[in-house]
Short mmCIF file of C-alpha atoms and ligand atoms in Angstrom, two decimals:
data_model
loop_
_atom_site.label_atom_id
_atom_site.label_comp_id
_atom_site.label_asym_id
_atom_site.label_seq_id
_atom_site.Cartn_x
_atom_site.Cartn_y
_atom_site.Cartn_z
CA UNK W 1 -0.46 7.65 23.27
CA UNK W 2 1.35 5.18 21.06
CA UNK W 3 1.30 5.38 17.25
CA UNK W 4 -0.66 2.42 15.75
CA UNK W 5 0.45 1.11 12.37
CA UNK W 6 -1.61 -0.29 9.58
CA UNK W 7 0.27 -2.13 6.75
CA UNK W 8 -0.42 -4.50 3.84
CA UNK W 9 0.84 -8.08 4.59
CA UNK W 10 1.05 -9.23 0.97
CA UNK W 11 1.88 -7.54 -2.38
CA UNK W 12 -0.30 -4.43 -1.97
CA UNK W 13 -3.98 -3.76 -2.64
CA UNK W 14 -5.13 -5.72 0.43
CA UNK W 15 -7.77 -3.14 1.22
CA UNK W 16 -5.83 -0.84 3.36
CA UNK W 17 -7.74 2.22 2.37
CA UNK W 18 -11.15 0.71 3.31
CA UNK W 19 -9.85 -0.29 6.78
CA UNK W 20 -8.11 3.02 7.52
CA UNK W 21 -11.28 4.88 6.54
CA UNK W 22 -13.30 2.67 8.84
CA UNK W 23 -10.83 3.13 11.80
CA UNK W 24 -10.13 6.82 11.15
CA UNK W 25 -12.85 8.11 13.44
CA UNK W 26 -10.97 6.51 16.43
CA UNK W 27 -7.85 8.51 15.65
CA UNK W 28 -6.91 12.23 15.86
CA UNK W 29 -4.25 11.97 13.16
CA UNK W 30 -3.68 9.72 10.18
CA UNK W 31 -0.24 9.68 8.44
CA UNK W 32 1.24 8.23 5.34
CA UNK W 33 4.87 7.43 6.00
CA UNK W 34 6.28 6.07 2.66
CA UNK W 35 5.47 5.38 -0.92
CA UNK W 36 3.81 7.91 -3.22
CA UNK W 37 1.32 7.94 -6.06
CA UNK W 38 2.18 4.32 -6.90
CA UNK W 39 -0.48 3.61 -4.11
CA UNK W 40 -4.14 3.51 -4.89
CA UNK W 41 -6.33 3.21 -1.73
CA UNK W 42 -10.03 2.84 -2.60
CA UNK W 43 -12.65 4.13 -0.28
CA UNK W 44 -16.48 3.94 -0.48
CA UNK W 45 -18.31 6.46 1.60
CA UNK W 46 -21.77 8.06 1.44
CA UNK W 47 -20.09 10.46 -0.96
CA UNK W 48 -19.25 7.63 -3.43
CA UNK W 49 -16.08 5.81 -4.47
CA UNK W 50 -12.72 7.57 -4.36
CA UNK W 51 -9.18 6.41 -4.92
CA UNK W 52 -6.41 8.20 -2.90
CA UNK W 53 -2.84 8.12 -4.04
CA UNK W 54 -1.00 10.46 -1.74
CA UNK W 55 -3.51 11.80 0.84
CA UNK W 56 -4.03 9.58 3.86
CA UNK W 57 -7.34 7.62 4.00
CA UNK W 58 -8.61 9.50 7.01
CA UNK W 59 -9.53 12.49 4.82
CA UNK W 60 -13.23 11.63 4.67
CA UNK W 61 -13.49 12.01 8.43
CA UNK W 62 -13.66 15.75 9.10
CA UNK W 63 -12.34 15.47 12.64
CA UNK W 64 -9.02 13.84 11.65
CA UNK W 65 -5.81 15.69 10.63
CA UNK W 66 -4.10 13.93 7.69
CA UNK W 67 -0.31 14.13 7.36
CA UNK W 68 1.73 13.35 4.29
CA UNK W 69 4.93 12.39 6.09
CA UNK W 70 8.54 12.91 5.24
CA UNK W 71 9.09 9.35 3.96
CA UNK W 72 6.44 10.02 1.19
CA UNK W 73 7.39 11.10 -2.30
CA UNK W 74 5.04 13.62 -3.80
CA UNK W 75 4.09 14.28 -7.34
CA UNK W 76 2.60 17.76 -7.27
CA UNK W 77 0.34 17.00 -10.29
CA UNK W 78 -1.23 13.98 -8.74
CA UNK W 79 -1.59 15.72 -5.36
CA UNK W 80 -3.39 18.66 -6.92
CA UNK W 81 -5.73 16.39 -8.83
CA UNK W 82 -6.52 14.49 -5.66
CA UNK W 83 -7.30 17.69 -3.76
CA UNK W 84 -9.51 18.94 -6.54
CA UNK W 85 -11.26 15.56 -6.88
CA UNK W 86 -12.07 15.65 -3.16
CA UNK W 87 -13.38 19.18 -3.49
CA UNK W 88 -15.89 17.93 -6.17
CA UNK W 89 -17.14 15.36 -3.62
CA UNK W 90 -17.57 18.18 -1.10
CA UNK W 91 -14.50 17.36 0.91
CA UNK W 92 -12.45 20.45 1.78
CA UNK W 93 -8.93 19.53 2.82
CA UNK W 94 -7.65 23.11 3.62
CA UNK W 95 -7.98 22.69 7.39
CA UNK W 96 -7.03 19.05 7.82
CA UNK W 97 -4.12 18.25 5.43
CA UNK W 98 -0.52 18.79 6.45
CA UNK W 99 2.48 18.16 4.18
CA UNK W 100 5.93 17.38 5.57
CA UNK W 101 8.71 19.75 4.46
CA UNK W 102 11.12 16.86 4.21
CA UNK W 103 9.00 14.82 1.81
CA UNK W 104 10.77 14.52 -1.57
CA UNK W 105 9.29 15.78 -4.83
CA UNK W 106 8.77 13.59 -7.93
CA UNK W 107 9.83 15.64 -10.96
CA UNK W 108 8.64 15.03 -14.53
CA UNK W 109 12.23 13.88 -15.22
CA UNK W 110 11.93 11.19 -12.46
CA UNK W 111 8.89 9.74 -14.24
CA UNK W 112 10.85 9.97 -17.51
CA UNK W 113 13.78 8.01 -16.05
CA UNK W 114 11.39 5.39 -14.53
CA UNK W 115 9.74 4.86 -18.00
CA UNK W 116 13.12 4.79 -19.80
CA UNK W 117 14.64 2.35 -17.26
CA UNK W 118 11.65 0.02 -17.50
CA UNK W 119 11.66 0.15 -21.27
CA UNK W 120 15.36 -0.84 -21.31
CA UNK W 121 14.70 -4.02 -19.15
CA UNK W 122 12.48 -5.68 -21.76
CA UNK W 123 10.81 -8.84 -20.39
CA UNK W 124 12.79 -8.49 -17.03
CA UNK W 125 10.87 -5.32 -16.21
CA UNK W 126 9.58 -4.72 -12.65
CA UNK W 127 6.19 -3.73 -13.86
CA UNK W 128 6.50 -0.36 -12.14
CA UNK W 129 3.47 1.92 -11.99
CA UNK W 130 5.80 4.45 -13.82
CA UNK W 131 5.06 7.12 -11.27
CA UNK W 132 8.73 8.02 -10.91
CA UNK W 133 9.00 6.33 -7.47
CA UNK W 134 12.36 4.46 -8.01
CA UNK W 135 14.33 7.44 -9.43
CA UNK W 136 12.96 9.79 -6.76
CA UNK W 137 14.08 7.49 -3.86
CA UNK W 138 17.42 7.04 -5.68
CA UNK W 139 17.95 10.78 -5.70
CA UNK W 140 16.93 10.90 -2.05
CA UNK W 141 19.51 8.34 -1.03
CA UNK W 142 22.00 9.73 -3.53
CA UNK W 143 21.59 13.09 -1.85
CA UNK W 144 20.41 14.91 -4.94
CA UNK W 145 16.66 15.24 -4.33
CA UNK W 146 14.41 18.19 -4.07
CA UNK W 147 12.13 18.42 -1.02
CA UNK W 148 8.77 19.96 -0.49
CA UNK W 149 10.29 22.52 1.91
CA UNK W 150 12.62 23.67 -0.98
CA UNK W 151 9.72 25.16 -2.86
CA UNK W 152 9.92 28.25 -0.57
CA UNK W 153 13.59 28.70 -1.56
CA UNK W 154 14.43 31.62 -3.85
CA UNK W 155 16.56 29.32 -6.02
CA UNK W 156 14.02 26.55 -6.24
CA UNK W 157 13.81 26.97 -10.12
CA UNK W 158 17.51 26.64 -10.46
CA UNK W 159 17.63 23.54 -8.24
CA UNK W 160 14.93 22.10 -10.42
CA UNK W 161 16.78 22.84 -13.64
CA UNK W 162 20.05 21.43 -12.26
CA UNK W 163 18.43 18.18 -11.31
CA UNK W 164 16.53 17.90 -14.56
CA UNK W 165 19.80 18.39 -16.37
CA UNK W 166 21.39 15.50 -14.50
CA UNK W 167 18.44 13.39 -15.36
CA UNK W 168 18.58 14.07 -19.11
CA UNK W 169 22.26 13.24 -19.12
CA UNK W 170 21.49 10.02 -17.24
CA UNK W 171 18.69 9.30 -19.69
CA UNK W 172 21.14 9.12 -22.53
CA UNK W 173 22.11 5.58 -21.54
CA UNK W 174 18.53 4.40 -22.19
CA UNK W 175 16.79 3.88 -25.59
CA UNK W 176 14.56 6.72 -26.73
CA UNK W 177 11.01 6.60 -25.49
CA UNK W 178 7.84 8.64 -26.06
CA UNK W 179 7.36 10.80 -22.97
CA UNK W 180 5.03 13.70 -22.08
CA UNK W 181 6.99 16.15 -19.90
CA UNK W 182 4.02 18.11 -18.38
CA UNK W 183 6.43 20.71 -16.84
CA UNK W 184 4.05 23.60 -17.07
CA UNK W 185 1.38 21.60 -15.23
CA UNK W 186 4.00 20.56 -12.68
CA UNK W 187 4.93 24.19 -11.90
CA UNK W 188 1.23 25.26 -11.87
CA UNK W 189 0.61 22.41 -9.35
CA UNK W 190 3.55 23.55 -7.20
CA UNK W 191 2.05 27.10 -7.11
CA UNK W 192 -1.44 25.59 -6.23
CA UNK W 193 0.00 23.53 -3.36
CA UNK W 194 1.65 26.51 -1.74
CA UNK W 195 -1.70 27.35 -0.18
CA UNK W 196 -1.59 24.16 1.95
CA UNK W 197 0.07 24.00 5.36
CA UNK W 198 3.58 22.53 5.50
CA UNK W 199 4.96 21.10 8.68
CA UNK W 200 8.06 19.83 10.47
CA UNK W 201 6.49 16.48 10.65
CA UNK W 202 8.74 15.02 13.37
CA UNK W 203 7.99 17.90 15.70
CA UNK W 204 4.32 17.96 14.93
CA UNK W 205 3.91 14.27 15.63
CA UNK W 206 6.09 14.12 18.79
CA UNK W 207 4.26 17.07 20.22
CA UNK W 208 0.98 15.28 19.36
CA UNK W 209 2.19 12.08 21.08
CA UNK W 210 3.07 14.11 24.20
CA UNK W 211 -0.35 15.82 24.14
CA UNK W 212 -2.02 12.38 24.21
CA UNK W 213 -3.32 12.51 20.54
CA UNK W 214 -4.07 9.21 18.95
CA UNK W 215 -2.15 8.51 15.68
CA UNK W 216 -2.47 5.89 12.95
CA UNK W 217 0.33 5.43 10.36
CA UNK W 218 -1.12 4.15 7.09
CA UNK W 219 1.28 1.95 5.01
CA UNK W 220 1.28 1.89 1.18
CA UNK W 221 2.15 -1.23 -0.89
CA UNK W 222 2.82 -4.39 1.19
CA UNK W 223 5.48 -6.30 3.06
CA UNK W 224 6.46 -8.38 -0.05
CA UNK W 225 7.12 -5.11 -1.96
CA UNK W 226 9.50 -3.83 0.74
CA UNK W 227 12.92 -2.77 -0.62
CA UNK W 228 14.75 -4.94 1.98
CA UNK W 229 12.38 -7.75 2.74
CA UNK W 230 10.27 -8.13 -0.32
CA UNK W 231 10.79 -10.23 -3.48
CA UNK W 232 13.76 -8.17 -4.57
CA UNK W 233 14.29 -6.87 -7.27
CA UNK W 234 10.60 -7.00 -7.94
CA UNK W 235 9.77 -4.48 -5.15
CA UNK W 236 9.12 -0.84 -4.73
CA UNK W 237 11.84 1.55 -3.49
CA UNK W 238 10.78 2.27 0.16
CA UNK W 239 10.45 0.42 3.46
CA UNK W 240 6.80 -0.58 3.54
CA UNK W 241 7.26 -2.38 6.95
CA UNK W 242 6.58 -1.16 10.46
CA UNK W 243 10.20 0.02 10.79
CA UNK W 244 9.49 2.47 7.94
CA UNK W 245 7.10 4.29 10.21
CA UNK W 246 10.01 5.42 12.43
CA UNK W 247 12.14 6.79 9.62
CA UNK W 248 9.12 7.97 7.57
CA UNK W 249 7.63 10.06 10.37
CA UNK W 250 10.34 10.77 12.79
CA UNK W 251 8.91 8.83 15.70
CA UNK W 252 10.92 6.60 18.04
CA UNK W 253 10.39 2.76 18.02
CA UNK W 254 9.20 2.94 21.72
CA UNK W 255 6.15 4.86 20.55
CA UNK W 256 4.89 2.18 18.21
CA UNK W 257 1.69 0.58 19.56
CA UNK W 258 -0.60 -1.93 17.76
CA UNK W 259 0.38 -3.14 14.34
CA UNK W 260 -2.63 -3.97 12.26
CA UNK W 261 -1.78 -6.22 9.26
CA UNK W 262 -4.25 -6.30 6.32
CA UNK W 263 -4.51 -9.48 4.31
CA UNK W 264 -6.95 -10.58 1.64
CA UNK W 265 -8.53 -14.03 2.15
CA UNK W 266 -6.60 -14.92 -0.99
CA UNK W 267 -3.60 -13.29 -2.61
CA UNK W 268 -3.00 -10.88 -5.55
CA UNK W 269 -0.04 -9.23 -7.14
CA UNK W 270 0.18 -6.62 -9.91
CA UNK W 271 3.37 -6.17 -12.01
CA UNK W 272 6.22 -8.69 -12.48
CA UNK W 273 7.95 -10.98 -9.97
CA UNK W 274 7.54 -14.30 -8.24
CA UNK W 275 4.13 -15.27 -6.75
CA UNK W 276 4.37 -18.82 -5.32
CA UNK W 277 0.57 -19.49 -5.02
CA UNK W 278 -0.41 -17.89 -8.33
CA UNK W 279 -3.28 -19.59 -10.13
CA UNK W 280 -3.34 -19.97 -13.90
CA UNK W 281 -6.62 -21.91 -14.04
CA UNK W 282 -10.35 -21.12 -13.77
CA UNK W 283 -9.96 -20.60 -10.02
CA UNK W 284 -7.65 -17.70 -10.62
CA UNK W 285 -9.99 -16.21 -13.17
CA UNK W 286 -12.94 -16.66 -10.68
CA UNK W 287 -10.91 -14.73 -7.98
CA UNK W 288 -10.09 -12.02 -10.49
CA UNK W 289 -13.78 -11.64 -11.61
CA UNK W 290 -15.49 -11.95 -8.29
CA UNK W 291 -12.79 -9.76 -6.50
CA UNK W 292 -12.85 -7.25 -9.37
CA UNK W 293 -9.04 -7.48 -9.32
CA UNK W 294 -7.92 -4.59 -11.45
CA UNK W 295 -5.31 -2.06 -10.20
CA UNK W 296 -6.71 1.05 -8.58
CA UNK W 297 -3.81 3.16 -9.97
CA UNK W 298 -3.05 1.68 -13.35
CA UNK W 299 -6.16 -0.49 -14.12
CA UNK W 300 -3.89 -3.47 -14.86
CA UNK W 301 -5.43 -6.85 -14.16
CA UNK W 302 -4.10 -8.30 -10.81
CA UNK W 303 -2.62 -11.75 -10.78
CA UNK W 304 -4.55 -14.00 -8.36
CA UNK W 305 -3.71 -16.98 -6.17
CA UNK W 306 -4.46 -18.82 -2.95
CA UNK W 307 -3.67 -17.47 0.49
CA UNK W 308 -0.08 -18.29 1.45
CA UNK W 309 0.47 -18.83 5.26
CA UNK W 310 4.23 -19.22 4.96
CA UNK W 311 4.35 -15.77 3.36
CA UNK W 312 1.94 -14.32 5.92
CA UNK W 313 3.88 -15.76 8.86
CA UNK W 314 7.02 -13.98 7.43
CA UNK W 315 5.11 -10.69 7.25
CA UNK W 316 3.79 -11.13 10.76
CA UNK W 317 7.28 -11.75 12.09
CA UNK W 318 8.98 -8.85 10.23
CA UNK W 319 6.32 -6.33 11.37
CA UNK W 320 5.39 -7.47 14.88
CA UNK W 321 1.79 -7.71 13.77
CA UNK W 322 -0.59 -7.61 16.77
CA UNK W 323 -3.92 -8.02 14.89
CA UNK W 324 -5.13 -8.88 11.41
CA UNK W 325 -7.97 -7.56 9.32
CA UNK W 326 -8.91 -10.15 6.75
CA UNK W 327 -10.49 -8.52 3.69
CA UNK W 328 -12.50 -9.77 0.65
CA UNK W 329 -13.77 -12.78 2.57
CA UNK W 330 -17.08 -12.35 0.67
CA UNK W 331 -15.20 -13.39 -2.50
CA UNK W 332 -14.70 -16.76 -0.92
CA UNK W 333 -18.48 -17.15 -0.41
CA UNK W 334 -18.65 -18.61 -3.91
CA UNK W 335 -16.04 -21.38 -3.54
CA UNK W 336 -17.02 -24.96 -2.75
CA UNK W 337 -13.52 -25.51 -1.38
CA UNK W 338 -11.16 -22.97 0.12
CA UNK W 339 -7.49 -23.67 -0.40
CA UNK W 340 -4.50 -22.20 1.41
CA UNK W 341 -0.79 -22.98 1.22
CA UNK W 342 0.39 -23.89 4.73
CA UNK W 343 3.91 -25.08 4.08
CA UNK W 344 6.60 -25.12 1.41
CA UNK W 345 8.60 -28.14 0.28
CA UNK W 346 12.17 -27.03 -0.15
CA UNK W 347 14.57 -29.55 -1.70
CA UNK W 348 12.22 -32.39 -0.63
CA UNK W 349 11.88 -31.08 3.03
CA UNK W 350 8.88 -29.46 4.59
CA UNK W 351 9.58 -25.83 5.47
CA UNK W 352 7.83 -22.81 7.18
CA UNK W 353 10.50 -20.32 5.78
CA UNK W 354 10.46 -18.28 2.65
CA UNK W 355 13.34 -19.28 0.48
CA UNK W 356 16.09 -16.60 -0.25
CA UNK W 357 14.95 -16.08 -3.82
CA UNK W 358 11.40 -16.78 -4.69
CA UNK W 359 12.32 -16.55 -8.40
CA UNK W 360 14.14 -19.85 -8.04
CA UNK W 361 12.19 -23.03 -8.51
CA UNK W 362 13.54 -25.24 -5.78
CA UNK W 363 10.44 -25.01 -3.67
CA UNK W 364 6.69 -26.03 -3.94
CA UNK W 365 3.83 -24.61 -1.84
CA UNK W 366 1.84 -27.43 -0.20
CA UNK W 367 -1.86 -26.93 0.07
CA UNK W 368 -4.61 -27.60 2.61
CA UNK W 369 -8.30 -27.61 1.71
CA UNK W 370 -11.23 -26.33 3.81
CA UNK W 371 -14.92 -26.85 3.18
CA UNK W 372 -16.43 -23.69 1.75
CA UNK W 373 -19.42 -21.98 3.49
CA UNK W 374 -21.28 -21.30 0.22
CA UNK W 375 -23.38 -18.49 1.55
CA UNK W 376 -23.20 -14.77 1.83
CA UNK W 377 -21.98 -13.28 5.09
CA UNK W 378 -22.90 -9.75 4.06
CA UNK W 379 -25.55 -9.27 6.85
CA UNK W 380 -23.53 -10.63 9.75
CA UNK W 381 -21.97 -7.89 11.93
CA UNK W 382 -20.42 -9.82 14.77
CA UNK W 383 -18.40 -12.93 15.00
CA UNK W 384 -20.55 -15.44 16.78
CA UNK W 385 -22.64 -18.57 16.50
CA UNK W 386 -24.72 -17.26 13.51
CA UNK W 387 -21.63 -17.53 11.23
CA UNK W 388 -21.41 -20.79 9.33
CA UNK W 389 -19.26 -23.44 11.10
CA UNK W 390 -17.09 -23.86 7.95
CA UNK W 391 -16.24 -20.14 8.12
CA UNK W 392 -15.48 -20.24 11.82
CA UNK W 393 -13.27 -23.21 11.39
CA UNK W 394 -11.29 -21.53 8.61
CA UNK W 395 -10.76 -18.27 10.66
CA UNK W 396 -9.83 -20.36 13.80
CA UNK W 397 -7.28 -22.21 11.72
CA UNK W 398 -5.70 -18.94 10.39
CA UNK W 399 -5.54 -17.41 13.91
CA UNK W 400 -4.00 -20.52 15.42
CA UNK W 401 -1.37 -20.78 12.72
CA UNK W 402 -0.50 -17.17 12.42
CA UNK W 403 -0.60 -16.69 16.26
CA UNK W 404 -2.44 -13.47 15.77
CA UNK W 405 -6.13 -12.61 16.35
CA UNK W 406 -8.39 -11.61 13.44
CA UNK W 407 -10.76 -9.11 15.01
CA UNK W 408 -11.90 -7.61 11.73
CA UNK W 409 -13.23 -9.57 8.77
CA UNK W 410 -14.23 -7.43 5.73
CA UNK W 411 -17.09 -8.72 3.68
CA UNK W 412 -17.50 -5.89 1.07
CA UNK W 413 -15.99 -2.68 -0.03
CA UNK W 414 -18.28 -0.40 2.02
CA UNK W 415 -17.14 1.23 5.24
CA UNK W 416 -19.36 -0.88 7.45
CA UNK W 417 -19.25 -4.16 5.66
CA UNK W 418 -17.27 -5.67 8.51
CA UNK W 419 -17.65 -8.66 10.90
CA UNK W 420 -16.16 -7.53 14.17
CA UNK W 421 -14.82 -9.32 17.17
CA UNK W 422 -12.97 -6.92 19.42
P1 GDP C 501 -5.35 -0.85 -0.91
O1 GDP C 501 -4.33 -0.37 -1.93
O2 GDP C 501 -4.77 -1.79 0.03
O3 GDP C 501 -6.05 0.33 -0.24
O4 GDP C 501 -6.48 -1.63 -1.76
P2 GDP C 501 -7.04 -1.21 -3.21
O5 GDP C 501 -8.03 -0.05 -2.97
O6 GDP C 501 -6.01 -1.03 -4.24
O7 GDP C 501 -7.76 -2.55 -3.62
C1 GDP C 501 -8.72 -3.16 -2.82
C2 GDP C 501 -10.06 -3.27 -3.54
O8 GDP C 501 -10.89 -4.17 -2.88
C3 GDP C 501 -10.82 -2.01 -3.68
O9 GDP C 501 -11.54 -1.95 -4.86
C4 GDP C 501 -11.75 -2.01 -2.45
O10 GDP C 501 -12.88 -1.24 -2.70
C5 GDP C 501 -12.05 -3.50 -2.43
N1 GDP C 501 -12.37 -4.06 -1.13
C6 GDP C 501 -11.81 -3.76 0.10
N2 GDP C 501 -12.32 -4.59 1.00
C7 GDP C 501 -13.15 -5.41 0.39
C8 GDP C 501 -14.00 -6.57 0.85
O11 GDP C 501 -13.94 -7.00 2.03
N3 GDP C 501 -14.81 -7.18 -0.12
C9 GDP C 501 -14.77 -6.75 -1.45
N4 GDP C 501 -15.54 -7.46 -2.24
N5 GDP C 501 -14.01 -5.74 -1.84
C10 GDP C 501 -13.23 -5.09 -0.96
P1 IMO C 502 -0.98 0.10 -2.71
O1 IMO C 502 -0.57 1.09 -1.63
C1 IMO C 502 0.07 -3.05 -5.55
C2 IMO C 502 4.06 -2.60 -7.47
C3 IMO C 502 4.10 -2.32 -8.93
C4 IMO C 502 5.42 -3.02 -9.34
C5 IMO C 502 6.32 -2.73 -8.14
C6 IMO C 502 7.18 -1.45 -8.20
O2 IMO C 502 -2.23 0.47 -3.54
O3 IMO C 502 -1.16 -1.22 -2.17
P2 IMO C 502 6.80 1.13 -8.41
O4 IMO C 502 5.77 1.96 -9.11
O5 IMO C 502 6.76 1.29 -6.85
O6 IMO C 502 8.11 1.32 -8.97
O7 IMO C 502 6.41 -0.43 -8.68
O8 IMO C 502 5.44 -2.47 -7.05
N1 IMO C 502 3.28 -1.61 -6.62
C7 IMO C 502 2.05 -1.91 -6.11
N2 IMO C 502 1.29 -3.05 -6.31
N3 IMO C 502 -0.29 -2.03 -4.78
C8 IMO C 502 0.48 -0.92 -4.60
O9 IMO C 502 0.19 0.16 -3.74
C9 IMO C 502 1.68 -0.85 -5.35
N4 IMO C 502 2.68 0.13 -5.52
C10 IMO C 502 3.56 -0.40 -6.27
O10 IMO C 502 2.98 -2.91 -9.59
O11 IMO C 502 5.21 -4.41 -9.36
MG1 MG C 503 -4.07 -0.25 -4.00
#
């Protein structure tokens, strides 16, 4: 069977965790293929609310295997905390979590370099989650990194010390910062993680494909944070797009099946960088309050703005999106008028393309308004006549313009708070 993909179409936090958790019982295997503990995927189940950072969002479904793939970067301290937190909720991961040997390790000194580099940038900082993501991927591409499979090597401690030494030398170019090293906790966590099964992820998954198993690859972050196609340099350090599934899991492009794109009914961004439809008025505040827009990893307030169709079309194109799940539609229940950007004006001309550098100010989003539906959609389960006409018109417009069906509309954080049309 093909490998289906689920990715965020905006700047992250689209509600990927919720949708993966919902879909997970239709799959045998759920895999993370990139990113690391910069991600925060929130899930509400009958066991309560939980935020996952490294572990795939299928973990609450006892019949799925969850793979942390080789494109992921792992902080042992965070991963141990996640496993123990799940245990407290009664979720035992010992038989359904696999960790790729080729996944790279985040060292305390990577977190130190991340913090020092951000501190040196002043007001131009990226707004990184400071989880050591950038420096770890730099060591991966610079061919210096340590991988999960290296833990078993007899000279692991020496490799660690050598890399840390490089990092402290590198750190001397930055101003001094306050930093908690946590090295003892890091090594204790490594020790703890040795009880979990490691895998040659590429063999495991290709065997599973041959055996007819169904696989879902779960993206972290979103298209606009992709290292190549996002709002560079205000991006993360991995390929968050569909193409990242092939490198991050070791599966060939011909095995990719459906690509499910997740988009909020509006737009948010956390951290620095351009955001064309950002609102600085009472509407932005209303989206933030009603949507409870505070980061799941750092607790920072998320910037809010209207849905941007030019940006979404770009994401659909880059990723080959075959269906969309629209989340947080319930937040729009409270707006008299629903606004979306449906074109940009660039140097006086109408355009459907994202400009090269969104930081420049030679473009303006142009908006279209829709009548709001002003009622709760919470109890509706299927997309049909009982939905308000204003809501149906709005969804029809999105589908027509994006040229992709929207078979899932999420109307609340809970697993089953969904309007389906499949
Ligand atoms: P992710 O990183 O893409 O998994 O998203 P986050 O978990 O960081 O942020 C999404 C937030 O929205 C979480 O608090 C979810 O519980 C919540 N959420 C997801 N879908 C919906 C929805 O349809 N309506 C509402 N009100 N909240 C939602
Ligand atoms: P999920 O998977 C939203 C943002 C950071 C910062 C930039 C670089 O939950 O959607 P990094 O820590 O990677 O160096 O930060 O990317 N960022 C996210 N924003 N959701 C995320 O993940 C994010 N992961 C990173 O805020 O602007
Ligand atoms: Mg998140």
